[in-house]
Amino acid sequence: MISSVLPTYSRAPLSFVKGEGCWLIDETGRRFLDVAGGIAVNVLGHAHPALVSALTDQAGQLWHTSNLYNIPNQQALADALVEHTFADTVFFTNSGTESMECAVKMARKFHYENGAPERNEIIAFNGSFHGRSLGMISAAGAEKLTKGFGPLLPGFIHVPFADLDATKAAISDKTAAILIEPVQGEGGIVPVPDQFLKALRELCDQNGILLILDEIQCGMGRTGKLFAHEWAGVTPDIMAIAKGIGGGFPLGACLATERAASGMVAGTHGSTYGGNPLACAVGKAVMNIVADDTFLTGVGEKAGLFRQKLEGLVANHPDIFEEVRGSGLMLGIKCKVTNIDVVNAGYDAQILTVPGGDNVIRLLPPLNISNDEIATAVDRLDQAATALEAKQ
Ligand SMILES: *Cc1c(COP(=O)(O)O)cnc(C)c1O
């Protein structure tokens, strides 16, 4: 008999009832170190006091009005995002997928309004992930996402990851935009070389094409800069964000330059809940803490420590692990045994990680994880690896 929850996830037999910082506590009182971070969502851990008070204060005032009226929290969060990024304007959503849908609609509308409606194709990369709507499974293109769900949305061209010649060859007078994650997340923590992002920016400028970045997983301080593209010293025309910006409250956004957004006039796009007062109260509190140079420098330092300890872990378990990769606190360990087995052994050692593509386990901890917690995480991964070795 089908479960009352549609069984689209194979869930671990764990149920958490409380969170405190980097820790999740289950029904039996066991404490798990959470370096999964709700898949890069809990950027400030669980029950951060500033986020709890932002949410509860707003909850006592006003929950929802719709976008028929001005929403002061939304205005303030948009101002903060504009102040700290390339963007001139922001559309708020409830999820990453919706942010990406807005990005693609915006790029097509830009060319339509500029008298080039035939420019509606988006070039995307193999191994990418942009969400689960029909549009976004079409954008990513992988069979594991699309099989059985056709017909797909036309207008997406797929090229090998970070392959400049293939990208150039895919450009035509129908190209509207190039879409890329600066660090592939679901694909297995694969950073795009800075040189490649720079080259994409040049290609876009030379050909009148828009550059769309999906920073839903790698943005919001994750790599040690507020947004991952800052490492390459280039800016996009349009950027989708979500996950970390809400710190656990559903919130996403599509950021854009004034030029790229010029077609999105009143009536062209909307959302009932997007930018709701509760979500934006939390988003503001997250931005207050994360968009701070000292905080971001701290992320870089913790990332250096974590990575160094993980290199040691990999060296100590050559039959289990192959390599460490990633950027900042967006870390992946490529496994030699099945990654799901490592994740499961982690559960026994009371540490939470996330499987990813290319047989990787992902570590996406809260950005305020302490040095002691980093040491504990590596100890517990060591325990998990030792248990797996004993079974071999
Ligand atoms: C999670 C994710 C999405 C989809 O976000 P949802 O909030 O699940 O809709 C899109 N792109 C990337 C890179 C992601 O990591």
PDB file of N, CA and C in Angstrom, residues 89-93 95-110 122 130 133 136 212 238-241 252-256 260-261 264 268-271:
ATOM      1  N   THR A  89      17.753  44.973  -9.034  1.00  0.00           N
ATOM      2  CA  THR A  89      16.355  44.680  -8.735  1.00  0.00           C
ATOM      3  C   THR A  89      16.191  43.207  -8.394  1.00  0.00           C
ATOM      4  N   VAL A  90      15.136  42.883  -7.604  1.00  0.00           N
ATOM      5  CA  VAL A  90      14.963  41.535  -7.061  1.00  0.00           C
ATOM      6  C   VAL A  90      13.493  41.116  -7.132  1.00  0.00           C
ATOM      7  N   PHE A  91      13.236  39.881  -7.586  1.00  0.00           N
ATOM      8  CA  PHE A  91      11.898  39.284  -7.497  1.00  0.00           C
ATOM      9  C   PHE A  91      11.952  38.157  -6.478  1.00  0.00           C
ATOM     10  N   PHE A  92      11.027  38.131  -5.531  1.00  0.00           N
ATOM     11  CA  PHE A  92      11.062  37.112  -4.476  1.00  0.00           C
ATOM     12  C   PHE A  92      10.136  35.935  -4.782  1.00  0.00           C
ATOM     13  N   THR A  93      10.621  34.748  -4.392  1.00  0.00           N
ATOM     14  CA  THR A  93       9.897  33.499  -4.618  1.00  0.00           C
ATOM     15  C   THR A  93       9.924  32.676  -3.333  1.00  0.00           C
ATOM     16  N   SER A  95      11.090  29.318  -3.482  1.00  0.00           N
ATOM     17  CA  SER A  95      11.961  28.157  -3.688  1.00  0.00           C
ATOM     18  C   SER A  95      12.976  28.463  -4.780  1.00  0.00           C
ATOM     19  N   GLY A  96      13.959  27.570  -4.878  1.00  0.00           N
ATOM     20  CA  GLY A  96      14.968  27.709  -5.916  1.00  0.00           C
ATOM     21  C   GLY A  96      14.379  27.556  -7.305  1.00  0.00           C
ATOM     22  N   THR A  97      13.569  26.536  -7.472  1.00  0.00           N
ATOM     23  CA  THR A  97      12.973  26.280  -8.780  1.00  0.00           C
ATOM     24  C   THR A  97      12.248  27.518  -9.303  1.00  0.00           C
ATOM     25  N   GLU A  98      11.467  28.138  -8.449  1.00  0.00           N
ATOM     26  CA  GLU A  98      10.721  29.329  -8.872  1.00  0.00           C
ATOM     27  C   GLU A  98      11.648  30.487  -9.214  1.00  0.00           C
ATOM     28  N   SER A  99      12.767  30.592  -8.501  1.00  0.00           N
ATOM     29  CA  SER A  99      13.736  31.649  -8.813  1.00  0.00           C
ATOM     30  C   SER A  99      14.314  31.421 -10.202  1.00  0.00           C
ATOM     31  N   MET A 100      14.594  30.142 -10.509  1.00  0.00           N
ATOM     32  CA  MET A 100      15.129  29.796 -11.832  1.00  0.00           C
ATOM     33  C   MET A 100      14.088  30.036 -12.934  1.00  0.00           C
ATOM     34  N   GLU A 101      12.842  29.705 -12.660  1.00  0.00           N
ATOM     35  CA  GLU A 101      11.791  29.948 -13.659  1.00  0.00           C
ATOM     36  C   GLU A 101      11.726  31.436 -14.001  1.00  0.00           C
ATOM     37  N   CYS A 102      11.813  32.277 -12.973  1.00  0.00           N
ATOM     38  CA  CYS A 102      11.805  33.726 -13.198  1.00  0.00           C
ATOM     39  C   CYS A 102      13.010  34.130 -14.044  1.00  0.00           C
ATOM     40  N   ALA A 103      14.170  33.537 -13.761  1.00  0.00           N
ATOM     41  CA  ALA A 103      15.400  33.883 -14.487  1.00  0.00           C
ATOM     42  C   ALA A 103      15.256  33.587 -15.979  1.00  0.00           C
ATOM     43  N   VAL A 104      14.719  32.407 -16.286  1.00  0.00           N
ATOM     44  CA  VAL A 104      14.588  32.013 -17.697  1.00  0.00           C
ATOM     45  C   VAL A 104      13.519  32.858 -18.395  1.00  0.00           C
ATOM     46  N   LYS A 105      12.406  33.102 -17.729  1.00  0.00           N
ATOM     47  CA  LYS A 105      11.378  33.965 -18.320  1.00  0.00           C
ATOM     48  C   LYS A 105      11.945  35.358 -18.601  1.00  0.00           C
ATOM     49  N   MET A 106      12.708  35.866 -17.642  1.00  0.00           N
ATOM     50  CA  MET A 106      13.278  37.211 -17.780  1.00  0.00           C
ATOM     51  C   MET A 106      14.223  37.295 -18.985  1.00  0.00           C
ATOM     52  N   ALA A 107      15.059  36.266 -19.156  1.00  0.00           N
ATOM     53  CA  ALA A 107      16.023  36.280 -20.269  1.00  0.00           C
ATOM     54  C   ALA A 107      15.288  36.257 -21.608  1.00  0.00           C
ATOM     55  N   ARG A 108      14.253  35.423 -21.705  1.00  0.00           N
ATOM     56  CA  ARG A 108      13.502  35.365 -22.963  1.00  0.00           C
ATOM     57  C   ARG A 108      12.795  36.695 -23.230  1.00  0.00           C
ATOM     58  N   LYS A 109      12.215  37.255 -22.180  1.00  0.00           N
ATOM     59  CA  LYS A 109      11.467  38.507 -22.338  1.00  0.00           C
ATOM     60  C   LYS A 109      12.390  39.647 -22.756  1.00  0.00           C
ATOM     61  N   PHE A 110      13.611  39.629 -22.227  1.00  0.00           N
ATOM     62  CA  PHE A 110      14.596  40.664 -22.569  1.00  0.00           C
ATOM     63  C   PHE A 110      14.794  40.719 -24.083  1.00  0.00           C
ATOM     64  N   ILE A 122      18.409  28.574 -24.315  1.00  0.00           N
ATOM     65  CA  ILE A 122      19.309  28.691 -23.168  1.00  0.00           C
ATOM     66  C   ILE A 122      20.334  27.554 -23.267  1.00  0.00           C
ATOM     67  N   HIS A 130      18.748  22.354 -11.638  1.00  0.00           N
ATOM     68  CA  HIS A 130      18.118  23.667 -11.491  1.00  0.00           C
ATOM     69  C   HIS A 130      16.730  23.601 -10.880  1.00  0.00           C
ATOM     70  N   SER A 133      10.619  21.582 -11.600  1.00  0.00           N
ATOM     71  CA  SER A 133       9.479  21.923 -12.456  1.00  0.00           C
ATOM     72  C   SER A 133       9.759  21.374 -13.853  1.00  0.00           C
ATOM     73  N   MET A 136      12.517  23.348 -15.371  1.00  0.00           N
ATOM     74  CA  MET A 136      13.872  23.194 -14.822  1.00  0.00           C
ATOM     75  C   MET A 136      14.440  21.787 -14.991  1.00  0.00           C
ATOM     76  N   ILE A 212      23.227  33.805 -16.917  1.00  0.00           N
ATOM     77  CA  ILE A 212      22.387  33.481 -15.749  1.00  0.00           C
ATOM     78  C   ILE A 212      23.176  32.554 -14.834  1.00  0.00           C
ATOM     79  N   ILE A 238      21.716  37.914 -14.517  1.00  0.00           N
ATOM     80  CA  ILE A 238      20.581  37.401 -13.743  1.00  0.00           C
ATOM     81  C   ILE A 238      21.125  36.310 -12.820  1.00  0.00           C
ATOM     82  N   MET A 239      20.606  36.241 -11.593  1.00  0.00           N
ATOM     83  CA  MET A 239      21.068  35.198 -10.661  1.00  0.00           C
ATOM     84  C   MET A 239      19.893  34.687  -9.830  1.00  0.00           C
ATOM     85  N   ALA A 240      19.783  33.359  -9.751  1.00  0.00           N
ATOM     86  CA  ALA A 240      18.763  32.731  -8.909  1.00  0.00           C
ATOM     87  C   ALA A 240      19.393  32.345  -7.582  1.00  0.00           C
ATOM     88  N   ILE A 241      18.705  32.678  -6.480  1.00  0.00           N
ATOM     89  CA  ILE A 241      19.152  32.244  -5.159  1.00  0.00           C
ATOM     90  C   ILE A 241      17.958  31.653  -4.408  1.00  0.00           C
ATOM     91  N   GLY A 252      13.158  32.385  -1.780  1.00  0.00           N
ATOM     92  CA  GLY A 252      14.093  32.423  -2.904  1.00  0.00           C
ATOM     93  C   GLY A 252      14.005  33.788  -3.552  1.00  0.00           C
ATOM     94  N   ALA A 253      14.915  34.043  -4.495  1.00  0.00           N
ATOM     95  CA  ALA A 253      14.883  35.329  -5.186  1.00  0.00           C
ATOM     96  C   ALA A 253      15.577  35.223  -6.526  1.00  0.00           C
ATOM     97  N   CYS A 254      15.127  36.074  -7.448  1.00  0.00           N
ATOM     98  CA  CYS A 254      15.791  36.219  -8.738  1.00  0.00           C
ATOM     99  C   CYS A 254      16.311  37.649  -8.787  1.00  0.00           C
ATOM    100  N   LEU A 255      17.643  37.778  -8.871  1.00  0.00           N
ATOM    101  CA  LEU A 255      18.298  39.088  -8.873  1.00  0.00           C
ATOM    102  C   LEU A 255      18.712  39.425 -10.304  1.00  0.00           C
ATOM    103  N   ALA A 256      18.657  40.712 -10.660  1.00  0.00           N
ATOM    104  CA  ALA A 256      19.012  41.066 -12.033  1.00  0.00           C
ATOM    105  C   ALA A 256      19.502  42.498 -12.129  1.00  0.00           C
ATOM    106  N   ALA A 260      18.795  43.706 -17.802  1.00  0.00           N
ATOM    107  CA  ALA A 260      18.265  42.353 -18.013  1.00  0.00           C
ATOM    108  C   ALA A 260      16.797  42.268 -17.617  1.00  0.00           C
ATOM    109  N   ALA A 261      16.403  43.065 -16.610  1.00  0.00           N
ATOM    110  CA  ALA A 261      15.039  42.988 -16.086  1.00  0.00           C
ATOM    111  C   ALA A 261      14.071  43.900 -16.835  1.00  0.00           C
ATOM    112  N   MET A 264      10.392  43.035 -17.623  1.00  0.00           N
ATOM    113  CA  MET A 264       9.506  42.498 -16.584  1.00  0.00           C
ATOM    114  C   MET A 264       8.682  43.622 -15.941  1.00  0.00           C
ATOM    115  N   THR A 268       3.614  41.053 -15.820  1.00  0.00           N
ATOM    116  CA  THR A 268       4.309  40.001 -16.566  1.00  0.00           C
ATOM    117  C   THR A 268       4.687  38.796 -15.709  1.00  0.00           C
ATOM    118  N   HIS A 269       4.738  38.955 -14.388  1.00  0.00           N
ATOM    119  CA  HIS A 269       5.143  37.833 -13.541  1.00  0.00           C
ATOM    120  C   HIS A 269       4.582  38.067 -12.153  1.00  0.00           C
ATOM    121  N   GLY A 270       4.468  37.001 -11.363  1.00  0.00           N
ATOM    122  CA  GLY A 270       3.919  37.197 -10.031  1.00  0.00           C
ATOM    123  C   GLY A 270       4.039  35.967  -9.167  1.00  0.00           C
ATOM    124  N   SER A 271       3.654  36.115  -7.905  1.00  0.00           N
ATOM    125  CA  SER A 271       3.653  35.013  -6.950  1.00  0.00           C
ATOM    126  C   SER A 271       2.754  35.424  -5.791  1.00  0.00           C
TER     127      SER A 271
END
